[in-house]
Coordinates of N, CA and C in Angstrom, one line a residue:
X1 N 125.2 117.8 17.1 CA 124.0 117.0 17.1 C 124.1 116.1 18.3
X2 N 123.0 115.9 19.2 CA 123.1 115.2 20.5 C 122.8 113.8 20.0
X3 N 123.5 113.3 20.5 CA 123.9 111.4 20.5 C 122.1 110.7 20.3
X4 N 121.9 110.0 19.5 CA 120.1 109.1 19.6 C 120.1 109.0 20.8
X5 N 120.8 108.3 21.9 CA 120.6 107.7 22.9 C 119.8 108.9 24.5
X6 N 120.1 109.8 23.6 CA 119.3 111.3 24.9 C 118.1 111.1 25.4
X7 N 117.0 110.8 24.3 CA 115.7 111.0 24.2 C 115.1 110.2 25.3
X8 N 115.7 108.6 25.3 CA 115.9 107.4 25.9 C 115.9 107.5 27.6
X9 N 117.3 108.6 27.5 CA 117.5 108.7 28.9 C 116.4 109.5 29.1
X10 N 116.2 110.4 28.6 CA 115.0 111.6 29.1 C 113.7 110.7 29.7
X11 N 113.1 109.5 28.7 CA 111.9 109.2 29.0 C 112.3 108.5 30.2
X12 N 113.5 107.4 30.5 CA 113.5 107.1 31.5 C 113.8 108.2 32.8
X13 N 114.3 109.0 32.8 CA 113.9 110.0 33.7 C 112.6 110.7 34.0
X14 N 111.5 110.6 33.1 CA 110.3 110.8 33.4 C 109.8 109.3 34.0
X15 N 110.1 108.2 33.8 CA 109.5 107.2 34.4 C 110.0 107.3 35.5
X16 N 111.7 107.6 36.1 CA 111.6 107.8 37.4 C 111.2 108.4 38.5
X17 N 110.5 109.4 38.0 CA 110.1 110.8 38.5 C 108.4 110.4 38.7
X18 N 108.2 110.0 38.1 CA 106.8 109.3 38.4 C 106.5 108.1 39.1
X19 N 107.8 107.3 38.6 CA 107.3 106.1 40.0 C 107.8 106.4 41.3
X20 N 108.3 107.4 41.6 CA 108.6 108.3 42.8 C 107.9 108.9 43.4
X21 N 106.9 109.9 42.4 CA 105.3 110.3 43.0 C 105.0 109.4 43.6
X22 N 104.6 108.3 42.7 CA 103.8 107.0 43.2 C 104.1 106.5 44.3
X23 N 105.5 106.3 44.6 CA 105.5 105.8 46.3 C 105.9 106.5 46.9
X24 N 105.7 108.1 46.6 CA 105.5 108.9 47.7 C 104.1 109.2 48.1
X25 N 103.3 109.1 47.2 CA 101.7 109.4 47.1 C 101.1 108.0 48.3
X26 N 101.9 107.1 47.8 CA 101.5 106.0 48.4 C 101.7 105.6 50.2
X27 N 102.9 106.5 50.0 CA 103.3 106.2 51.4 C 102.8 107.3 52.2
X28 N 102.3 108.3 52.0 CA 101.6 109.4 52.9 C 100.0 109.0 52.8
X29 N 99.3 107.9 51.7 CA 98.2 107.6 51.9 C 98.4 106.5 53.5
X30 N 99.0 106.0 53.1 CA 99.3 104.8 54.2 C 99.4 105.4 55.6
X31 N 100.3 106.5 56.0 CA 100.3 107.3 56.8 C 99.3 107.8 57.5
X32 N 98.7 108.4 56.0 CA 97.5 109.4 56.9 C 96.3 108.3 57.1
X33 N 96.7 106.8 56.8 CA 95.7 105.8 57.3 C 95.8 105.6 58.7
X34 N 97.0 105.2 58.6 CA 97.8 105.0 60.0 C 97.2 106.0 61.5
X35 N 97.1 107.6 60.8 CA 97.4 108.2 61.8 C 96.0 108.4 61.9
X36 N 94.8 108.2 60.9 CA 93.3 108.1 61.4 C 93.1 106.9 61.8
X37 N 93.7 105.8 62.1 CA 93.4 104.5 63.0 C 93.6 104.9 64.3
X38 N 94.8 105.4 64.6 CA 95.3 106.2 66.2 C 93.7 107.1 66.1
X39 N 93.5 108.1 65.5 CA 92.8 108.7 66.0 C 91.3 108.4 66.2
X40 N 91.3 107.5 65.5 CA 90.1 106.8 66.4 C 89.9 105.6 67.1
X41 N 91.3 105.4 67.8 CA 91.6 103.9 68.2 C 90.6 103.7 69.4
X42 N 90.5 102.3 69.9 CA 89.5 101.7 70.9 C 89.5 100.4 71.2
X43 N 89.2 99.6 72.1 CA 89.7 98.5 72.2 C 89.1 97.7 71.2
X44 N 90.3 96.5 70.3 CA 89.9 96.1 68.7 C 88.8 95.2 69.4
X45 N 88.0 95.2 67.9 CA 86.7 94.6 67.8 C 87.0 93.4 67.8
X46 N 86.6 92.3 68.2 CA 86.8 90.6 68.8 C 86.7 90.0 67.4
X47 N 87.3 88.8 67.3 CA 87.5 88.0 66.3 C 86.3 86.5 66.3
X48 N 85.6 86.5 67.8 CA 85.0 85.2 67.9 C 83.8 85.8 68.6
X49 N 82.3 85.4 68.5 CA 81.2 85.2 69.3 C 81.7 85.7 70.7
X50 N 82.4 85.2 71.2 CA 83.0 85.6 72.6 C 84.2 84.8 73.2
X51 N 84.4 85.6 74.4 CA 86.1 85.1 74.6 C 85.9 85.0 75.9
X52 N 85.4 84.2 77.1 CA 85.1 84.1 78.7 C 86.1 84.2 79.3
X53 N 86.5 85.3 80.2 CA 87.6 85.6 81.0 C 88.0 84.1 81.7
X54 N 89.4 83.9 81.7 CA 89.6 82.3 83.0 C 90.5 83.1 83.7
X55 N 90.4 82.2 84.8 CA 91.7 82.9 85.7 C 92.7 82.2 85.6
X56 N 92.7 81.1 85.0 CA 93.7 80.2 85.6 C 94.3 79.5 83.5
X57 N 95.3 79.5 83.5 CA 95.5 79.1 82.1 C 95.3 77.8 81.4
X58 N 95.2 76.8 82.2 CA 95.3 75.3 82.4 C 93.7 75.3 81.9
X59 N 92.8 76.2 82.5 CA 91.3 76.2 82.2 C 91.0 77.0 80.8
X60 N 91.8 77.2 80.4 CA 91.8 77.9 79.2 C 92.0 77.1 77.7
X61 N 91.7 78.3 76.7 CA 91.9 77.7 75.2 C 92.1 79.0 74.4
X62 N 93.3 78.6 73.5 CA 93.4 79.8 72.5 C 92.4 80.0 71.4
X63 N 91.6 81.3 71.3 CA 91.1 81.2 69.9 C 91.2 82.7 69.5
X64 N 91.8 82.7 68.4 CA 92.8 84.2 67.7 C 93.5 84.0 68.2
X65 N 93.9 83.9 68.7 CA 95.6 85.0 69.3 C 94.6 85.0 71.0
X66 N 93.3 85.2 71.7 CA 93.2 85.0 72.9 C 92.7 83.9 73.9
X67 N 93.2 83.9 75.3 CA 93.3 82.9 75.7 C 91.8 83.2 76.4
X68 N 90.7 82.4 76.5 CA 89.3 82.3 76.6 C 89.0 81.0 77.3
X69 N 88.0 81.0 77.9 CA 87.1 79.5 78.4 C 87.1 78.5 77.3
X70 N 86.7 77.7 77.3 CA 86.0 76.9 76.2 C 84.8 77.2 75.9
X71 N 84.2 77.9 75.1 CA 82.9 78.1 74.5 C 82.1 77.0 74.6
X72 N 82.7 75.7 74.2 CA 81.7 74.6 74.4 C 81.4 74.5 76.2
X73 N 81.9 74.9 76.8 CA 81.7 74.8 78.4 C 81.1 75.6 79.0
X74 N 80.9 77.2 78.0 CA 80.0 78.3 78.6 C 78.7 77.8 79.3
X75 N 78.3 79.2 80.0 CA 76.8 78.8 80.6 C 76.3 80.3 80.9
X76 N 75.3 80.0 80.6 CA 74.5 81.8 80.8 C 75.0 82.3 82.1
X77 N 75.8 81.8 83.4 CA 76.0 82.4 84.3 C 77.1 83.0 84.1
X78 N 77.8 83.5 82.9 CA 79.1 83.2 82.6 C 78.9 84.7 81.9
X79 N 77.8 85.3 81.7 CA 76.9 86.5 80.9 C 75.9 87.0 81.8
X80 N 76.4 86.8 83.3 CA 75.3 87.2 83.8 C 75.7 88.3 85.2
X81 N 75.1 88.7 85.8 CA 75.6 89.8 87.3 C 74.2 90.1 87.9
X82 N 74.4 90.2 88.5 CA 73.0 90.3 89.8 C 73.6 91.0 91.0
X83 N 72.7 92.2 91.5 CA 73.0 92.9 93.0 C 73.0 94.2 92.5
X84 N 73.0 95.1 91.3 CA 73.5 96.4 91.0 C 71.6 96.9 91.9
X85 N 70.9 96.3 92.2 CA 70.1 97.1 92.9 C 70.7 97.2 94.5
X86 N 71.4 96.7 94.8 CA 71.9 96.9 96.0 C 72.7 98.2 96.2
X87 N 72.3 99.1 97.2 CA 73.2 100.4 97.2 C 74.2 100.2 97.5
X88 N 75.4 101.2 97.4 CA 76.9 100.8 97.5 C 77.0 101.5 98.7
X89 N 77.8 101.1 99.8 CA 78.4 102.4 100.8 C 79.0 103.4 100.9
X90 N 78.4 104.2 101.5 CA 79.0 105.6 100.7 C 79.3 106.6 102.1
X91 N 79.9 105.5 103.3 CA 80.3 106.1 104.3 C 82.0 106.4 104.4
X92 N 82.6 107.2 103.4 CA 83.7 107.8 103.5 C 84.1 109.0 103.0
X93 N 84.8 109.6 102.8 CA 85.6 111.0 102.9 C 85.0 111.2 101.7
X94 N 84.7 110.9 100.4 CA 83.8 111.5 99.5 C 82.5 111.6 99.3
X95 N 81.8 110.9 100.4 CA 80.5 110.4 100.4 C 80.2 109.9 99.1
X96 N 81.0 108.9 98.2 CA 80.2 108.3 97.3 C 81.2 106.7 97.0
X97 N 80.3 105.6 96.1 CA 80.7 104.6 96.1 C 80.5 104.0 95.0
X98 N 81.4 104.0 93.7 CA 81.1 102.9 92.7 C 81.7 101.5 92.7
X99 N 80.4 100.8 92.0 CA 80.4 99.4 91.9 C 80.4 99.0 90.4
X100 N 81.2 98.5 90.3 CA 81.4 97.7 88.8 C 80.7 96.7 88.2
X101 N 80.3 96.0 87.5 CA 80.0 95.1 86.8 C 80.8 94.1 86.3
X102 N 81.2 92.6 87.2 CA 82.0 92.4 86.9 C 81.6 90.6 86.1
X103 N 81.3 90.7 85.2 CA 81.5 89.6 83.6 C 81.9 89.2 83.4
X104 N 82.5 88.0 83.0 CA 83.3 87.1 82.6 C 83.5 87.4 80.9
X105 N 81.7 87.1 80.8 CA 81.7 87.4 79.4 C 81.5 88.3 78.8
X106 N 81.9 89.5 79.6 CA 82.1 90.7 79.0 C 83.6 91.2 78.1
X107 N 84.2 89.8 78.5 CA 86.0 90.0 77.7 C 85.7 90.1 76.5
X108 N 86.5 91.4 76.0 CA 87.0 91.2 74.7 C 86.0 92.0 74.1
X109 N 84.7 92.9 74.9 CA 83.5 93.1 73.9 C 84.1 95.1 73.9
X110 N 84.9 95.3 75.1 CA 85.3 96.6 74.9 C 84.1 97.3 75.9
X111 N 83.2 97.3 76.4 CA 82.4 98.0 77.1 C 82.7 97.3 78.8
X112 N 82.0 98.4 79.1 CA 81.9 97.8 80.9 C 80.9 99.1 81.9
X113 N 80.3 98.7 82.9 CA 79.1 99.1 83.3 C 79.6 99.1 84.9
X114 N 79.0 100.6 85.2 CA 79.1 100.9 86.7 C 77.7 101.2 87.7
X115 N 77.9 101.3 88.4 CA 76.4 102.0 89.4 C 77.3 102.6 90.2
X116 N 76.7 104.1 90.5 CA 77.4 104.9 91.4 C 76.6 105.5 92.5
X117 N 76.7 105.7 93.7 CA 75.8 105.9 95.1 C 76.6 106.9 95.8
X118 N 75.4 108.2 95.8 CA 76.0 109.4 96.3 C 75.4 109.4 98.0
X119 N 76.0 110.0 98.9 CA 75.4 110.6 100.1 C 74.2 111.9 99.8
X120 N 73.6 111.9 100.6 CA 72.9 112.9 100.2 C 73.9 114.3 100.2
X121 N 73.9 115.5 99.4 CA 74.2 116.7 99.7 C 75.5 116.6 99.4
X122 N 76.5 115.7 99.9 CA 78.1 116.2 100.1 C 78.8 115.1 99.4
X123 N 77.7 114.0 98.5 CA 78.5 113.1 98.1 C 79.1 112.9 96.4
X124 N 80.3 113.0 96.8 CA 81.5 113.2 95.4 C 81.8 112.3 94.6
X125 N 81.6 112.3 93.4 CA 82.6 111.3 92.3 C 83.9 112.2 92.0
X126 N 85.1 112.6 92.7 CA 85.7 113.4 93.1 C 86.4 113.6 91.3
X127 N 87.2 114.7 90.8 CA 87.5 114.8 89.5 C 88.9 113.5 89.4
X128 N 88.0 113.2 88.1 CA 89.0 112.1 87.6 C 89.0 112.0 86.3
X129 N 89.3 111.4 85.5 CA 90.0 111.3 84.2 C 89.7 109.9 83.7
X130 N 89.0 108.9 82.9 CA 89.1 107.9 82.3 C 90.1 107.6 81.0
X131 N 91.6 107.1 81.2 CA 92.5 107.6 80.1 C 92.2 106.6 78.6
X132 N 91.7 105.7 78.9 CA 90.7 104.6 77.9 C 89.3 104.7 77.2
X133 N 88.3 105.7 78.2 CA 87.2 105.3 77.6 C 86.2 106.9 77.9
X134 N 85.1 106.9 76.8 CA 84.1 107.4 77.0 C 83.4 106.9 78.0
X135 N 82.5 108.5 78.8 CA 81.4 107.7 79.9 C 80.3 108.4 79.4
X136 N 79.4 107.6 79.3 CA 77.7 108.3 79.4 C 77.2 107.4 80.6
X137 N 76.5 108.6 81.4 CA 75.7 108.9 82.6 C 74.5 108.4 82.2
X138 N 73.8 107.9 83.3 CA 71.8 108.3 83.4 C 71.9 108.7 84.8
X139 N 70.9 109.7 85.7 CA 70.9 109.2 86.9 C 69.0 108.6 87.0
X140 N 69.2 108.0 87.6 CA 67.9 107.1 88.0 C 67.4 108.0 89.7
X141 N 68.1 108.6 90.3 CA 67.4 108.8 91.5 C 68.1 110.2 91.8
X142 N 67.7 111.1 92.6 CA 68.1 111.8 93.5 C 68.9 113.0 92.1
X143 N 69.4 114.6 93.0 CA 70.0 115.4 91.4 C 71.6 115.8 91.7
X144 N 71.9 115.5 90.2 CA 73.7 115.9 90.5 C 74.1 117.0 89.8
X145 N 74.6 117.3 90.0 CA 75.4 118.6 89.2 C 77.1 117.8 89.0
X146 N 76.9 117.9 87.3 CA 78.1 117.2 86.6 C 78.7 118.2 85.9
X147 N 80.2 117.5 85.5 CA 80.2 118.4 84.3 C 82.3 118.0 83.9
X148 N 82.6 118.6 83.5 CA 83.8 117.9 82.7 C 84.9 119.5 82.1
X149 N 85.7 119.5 82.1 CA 86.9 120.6 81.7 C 88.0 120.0 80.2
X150 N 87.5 121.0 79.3 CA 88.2 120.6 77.8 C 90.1 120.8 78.6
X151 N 90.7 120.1 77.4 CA 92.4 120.4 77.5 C 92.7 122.0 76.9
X152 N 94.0 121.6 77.4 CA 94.2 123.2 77.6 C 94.3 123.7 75.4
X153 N 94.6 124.6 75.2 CA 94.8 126.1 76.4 C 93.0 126.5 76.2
X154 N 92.2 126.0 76.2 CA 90.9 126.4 76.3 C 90.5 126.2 77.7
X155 N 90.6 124.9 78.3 CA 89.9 124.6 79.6 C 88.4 124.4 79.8
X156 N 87.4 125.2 78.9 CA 86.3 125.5 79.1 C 85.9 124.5 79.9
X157 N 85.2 124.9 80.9 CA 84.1 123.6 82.2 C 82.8 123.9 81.0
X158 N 82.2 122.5 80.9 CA 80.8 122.3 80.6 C 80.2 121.2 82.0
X159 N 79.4 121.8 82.5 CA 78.4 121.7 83.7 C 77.1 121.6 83.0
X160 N 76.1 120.9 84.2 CA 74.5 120.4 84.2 C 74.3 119.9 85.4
X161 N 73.2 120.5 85.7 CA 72.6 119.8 86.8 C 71.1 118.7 86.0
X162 N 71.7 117.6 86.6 CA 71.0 116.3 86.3 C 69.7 115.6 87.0
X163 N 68.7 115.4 86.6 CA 67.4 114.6 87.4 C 67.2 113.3 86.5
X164 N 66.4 112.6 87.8 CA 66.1 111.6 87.2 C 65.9 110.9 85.6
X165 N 66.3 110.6 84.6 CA 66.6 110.0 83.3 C 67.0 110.9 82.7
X166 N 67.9 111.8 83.0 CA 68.9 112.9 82.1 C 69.9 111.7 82.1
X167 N 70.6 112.1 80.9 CA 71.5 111.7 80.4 C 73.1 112.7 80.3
X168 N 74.2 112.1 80.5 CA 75.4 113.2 80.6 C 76.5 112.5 79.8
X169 N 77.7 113.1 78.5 CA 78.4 112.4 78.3 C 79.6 112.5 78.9
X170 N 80.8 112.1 79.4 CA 82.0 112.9 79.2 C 82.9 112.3 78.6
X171 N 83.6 113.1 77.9 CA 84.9 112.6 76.6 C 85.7 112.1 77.1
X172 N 86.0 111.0 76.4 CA 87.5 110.3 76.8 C 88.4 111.1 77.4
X173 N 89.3 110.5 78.3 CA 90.2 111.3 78.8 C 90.5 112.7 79.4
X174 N 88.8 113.3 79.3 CA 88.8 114.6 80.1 C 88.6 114.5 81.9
X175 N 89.1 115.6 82.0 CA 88.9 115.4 83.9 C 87.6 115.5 84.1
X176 N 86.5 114.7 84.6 CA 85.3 115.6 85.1 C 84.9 114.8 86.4
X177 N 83.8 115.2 86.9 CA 83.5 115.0 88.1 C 81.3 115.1 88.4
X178 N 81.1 114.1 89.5 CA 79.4 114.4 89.4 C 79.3 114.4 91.3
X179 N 78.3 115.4 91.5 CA 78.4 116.0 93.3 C 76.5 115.6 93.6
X180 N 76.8 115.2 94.4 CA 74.7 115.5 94.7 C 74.8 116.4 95.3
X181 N 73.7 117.0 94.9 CA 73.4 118.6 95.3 C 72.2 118.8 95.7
X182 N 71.4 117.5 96.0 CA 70.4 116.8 96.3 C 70.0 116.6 98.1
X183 N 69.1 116.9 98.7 CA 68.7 116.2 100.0 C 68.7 115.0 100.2
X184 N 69.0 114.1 99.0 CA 68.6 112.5 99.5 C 69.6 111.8 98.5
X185 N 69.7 110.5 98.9 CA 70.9 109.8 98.4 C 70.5 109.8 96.8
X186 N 71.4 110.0 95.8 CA 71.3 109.7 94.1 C 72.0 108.7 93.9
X187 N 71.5 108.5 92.7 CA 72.4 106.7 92.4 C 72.4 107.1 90.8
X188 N 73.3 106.8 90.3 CA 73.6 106.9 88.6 C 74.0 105.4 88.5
X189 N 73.7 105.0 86.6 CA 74.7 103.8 86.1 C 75.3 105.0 85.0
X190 N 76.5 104.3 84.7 CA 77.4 104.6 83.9 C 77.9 103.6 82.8
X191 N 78.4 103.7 81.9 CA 78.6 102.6 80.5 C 79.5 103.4 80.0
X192 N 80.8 102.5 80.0 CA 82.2 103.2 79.5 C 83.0 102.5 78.2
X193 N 83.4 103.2 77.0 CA 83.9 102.5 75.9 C 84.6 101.3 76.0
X194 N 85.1 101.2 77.3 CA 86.5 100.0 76.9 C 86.0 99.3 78.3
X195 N 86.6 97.7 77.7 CA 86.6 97.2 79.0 C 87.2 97.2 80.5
X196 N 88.5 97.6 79.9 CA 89.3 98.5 80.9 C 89.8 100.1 80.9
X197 N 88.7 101.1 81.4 CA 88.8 102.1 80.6 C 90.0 102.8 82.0
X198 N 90.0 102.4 83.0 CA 90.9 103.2 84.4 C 90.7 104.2 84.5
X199 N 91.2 104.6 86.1 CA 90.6 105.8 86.0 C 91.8 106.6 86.6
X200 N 92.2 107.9 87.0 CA 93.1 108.7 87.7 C 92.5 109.5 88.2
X201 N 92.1 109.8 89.6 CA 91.5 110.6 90.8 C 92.3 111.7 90.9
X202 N 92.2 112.5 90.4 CA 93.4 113.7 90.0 C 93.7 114.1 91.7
X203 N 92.9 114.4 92.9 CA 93.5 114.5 94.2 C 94.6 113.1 94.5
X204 N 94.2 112.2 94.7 CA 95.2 110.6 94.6 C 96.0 110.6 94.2
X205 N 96.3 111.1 92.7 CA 97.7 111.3 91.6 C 98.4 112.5 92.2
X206 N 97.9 113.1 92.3 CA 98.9 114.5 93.1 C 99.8 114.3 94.2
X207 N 98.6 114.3 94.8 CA 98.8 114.4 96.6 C 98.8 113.1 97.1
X208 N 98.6 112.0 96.8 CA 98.6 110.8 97.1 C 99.7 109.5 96.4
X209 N 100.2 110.2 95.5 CA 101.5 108.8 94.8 C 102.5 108.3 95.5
X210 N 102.7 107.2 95.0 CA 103.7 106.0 95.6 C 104.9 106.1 94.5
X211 N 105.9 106.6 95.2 CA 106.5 107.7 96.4 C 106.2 109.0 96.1
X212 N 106.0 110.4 96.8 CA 105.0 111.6 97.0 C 106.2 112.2 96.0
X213 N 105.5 113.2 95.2 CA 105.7 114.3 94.4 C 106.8 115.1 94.9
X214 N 108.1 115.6 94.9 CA 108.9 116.5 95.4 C 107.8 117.7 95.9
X215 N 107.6 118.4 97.2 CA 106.6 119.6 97.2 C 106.8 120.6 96.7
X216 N 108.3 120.8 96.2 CA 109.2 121.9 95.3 C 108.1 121.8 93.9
X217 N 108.0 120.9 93.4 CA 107.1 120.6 92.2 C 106.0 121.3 92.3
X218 N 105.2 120.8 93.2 CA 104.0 121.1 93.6 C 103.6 122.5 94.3
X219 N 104.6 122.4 94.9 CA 104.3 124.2 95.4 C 104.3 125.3 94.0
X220 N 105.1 125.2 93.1 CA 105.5 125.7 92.0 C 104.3 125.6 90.9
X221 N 103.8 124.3 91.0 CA 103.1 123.9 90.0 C 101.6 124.4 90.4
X222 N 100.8 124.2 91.6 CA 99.8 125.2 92.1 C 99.6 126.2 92.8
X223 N 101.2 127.0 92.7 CA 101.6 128.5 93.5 C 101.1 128.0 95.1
X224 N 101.4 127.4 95.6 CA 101.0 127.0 96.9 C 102.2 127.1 97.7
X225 N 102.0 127.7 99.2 CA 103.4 127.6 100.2 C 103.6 126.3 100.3
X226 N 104.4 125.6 100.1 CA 105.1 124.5 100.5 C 104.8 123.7 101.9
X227 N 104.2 124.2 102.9 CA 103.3 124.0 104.2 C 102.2 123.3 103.7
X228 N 101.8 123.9 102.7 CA 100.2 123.7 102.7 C 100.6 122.3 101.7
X229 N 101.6 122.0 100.8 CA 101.8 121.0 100.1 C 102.0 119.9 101.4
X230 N 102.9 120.2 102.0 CA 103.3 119.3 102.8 C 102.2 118.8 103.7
X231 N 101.3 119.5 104.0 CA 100.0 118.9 104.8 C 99.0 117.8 103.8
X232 N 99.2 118.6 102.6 CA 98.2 118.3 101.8 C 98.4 116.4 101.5
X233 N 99.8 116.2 101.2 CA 100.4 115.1 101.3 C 100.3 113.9 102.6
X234 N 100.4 114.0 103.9 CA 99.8 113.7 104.7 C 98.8 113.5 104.9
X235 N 97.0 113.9 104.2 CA 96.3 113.6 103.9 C 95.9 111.8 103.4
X236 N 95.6 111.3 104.1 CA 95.2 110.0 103.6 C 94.1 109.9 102.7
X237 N 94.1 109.3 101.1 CA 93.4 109.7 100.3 C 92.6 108.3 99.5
X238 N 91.3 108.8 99.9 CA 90.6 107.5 100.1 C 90.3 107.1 98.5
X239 N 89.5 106.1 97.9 CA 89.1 105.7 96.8 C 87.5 105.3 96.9
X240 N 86.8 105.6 95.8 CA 85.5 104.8 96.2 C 84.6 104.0 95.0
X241 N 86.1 103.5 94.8 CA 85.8 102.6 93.4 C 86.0 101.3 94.7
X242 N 85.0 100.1 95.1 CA 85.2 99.0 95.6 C 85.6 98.3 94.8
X243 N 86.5 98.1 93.5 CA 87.4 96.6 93.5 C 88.5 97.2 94.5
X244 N 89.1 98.3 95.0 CA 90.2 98.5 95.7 C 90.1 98.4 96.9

């Protein structure tokens, strides 16, 4: 005859067996929270009306956790930018030139705004990568032929040639690139997810880093003779983002 005290232990072994579901159930809910926040991360949504960039910290004030103007000291010039009608120069090795939008009180809202100015015919927004942010295109003048390359192992290039109030998007962190293909100078604005979305000029990153790529790498890595790396490097490799 088995001892009264069995039954006892049995139930408590069903109770432990179930509150072990439970925080296992619980801790892969939390996870797969976790890992749908990454997957749709972006720069967090602001805690205050607004937060005015200072440069100097003495001129500053904490509010949340960021260091901002004094709101009672704002002034509409402080929310404001003037000149994007002015064309950008676009007399160098890519023939093209973006100009930023640069806000004060655009801190902390996660967006930021470009205007881009092509040469006629030969002028490049050369292939680059924004590792932060979505871009959607308009062009307002002149026509481009755009377009953007998925990650591997697909690759697929999606291309369009663009006119006046077409619209273009390209995904976060894909490489893509916009050319005028146009007789006469084109001008686009662009609107990107983050306020600091960066960018990497995939020729610049290669062939242009501080200190240069072993060419062993690079010969290897684009089946290229090692001459042609080595020239390619020598190359002085321009930018046509004007904050640089």
């Amino acid at each position: 005859m088995l001892p009264s005290f069995i039954p006892y232990q049995v139930e408590d072994c069903y109770s432990v067996l179930n509150t072990m579901k439970a925080v296992y159930f619980l801790a892969a809910f939390v996870l797969l929270g976790l890992a749908s926040k990454l997957a749709s991360a972006s720069d967090p949504s602001p805690l205050q009306d607004f937060c005015i960039a200072v440069n100097d910290a003495k001129n500053g004030v904490f509010i949340n956790g960021k260091l901002c103007k004094d709101p009672k000291l704002a002034t509409p010039e402080d929310f404001y930018f003037s000149g994007l009608n002015i064309p950008g120069n676009t007399s160098n090795q890519v023939g093209s030139m973006v100009t930023p939008v640069i806000v004060s009180g655009l801190n902390t809202f996660g967006i930021s705004l470009v205007r881009i100015d092509f040469a006629p015919y030969v002028g490049l927004n050369p292939l680059h990568t924004h590792p932060r942010a979505t871009e959607i295109l308009v062009v307002v003048q002149g026509t481009l032929y755009v377009g953007f390359v998925t990650s591997n192992p697909d690759n697929r290039l999606f291309t369009k040639v663009l006119y006046p109030g077409d619209v273009f998007v390209f995904p976060l962190g894909l490489i893509h690139f916009q050319f005028n293909i146009g007789h006469t100078n084109a001008v686009a604005f662009a609107a990107l997810s983050s306020q600091n979305p960066g960018v990497v000029t995939i020729a610049n990153a290669v062939f242009g880093s501080d200190a240069d790529i072993n060419p062993d790498v690079l010969a290897k890595a684009f089946q290229l003779d090692k001459n042609i790396v080595n020239q390619l490097q020598s190359r002085f490799w321009s930018d046509n983002d004007n904050r640089n």
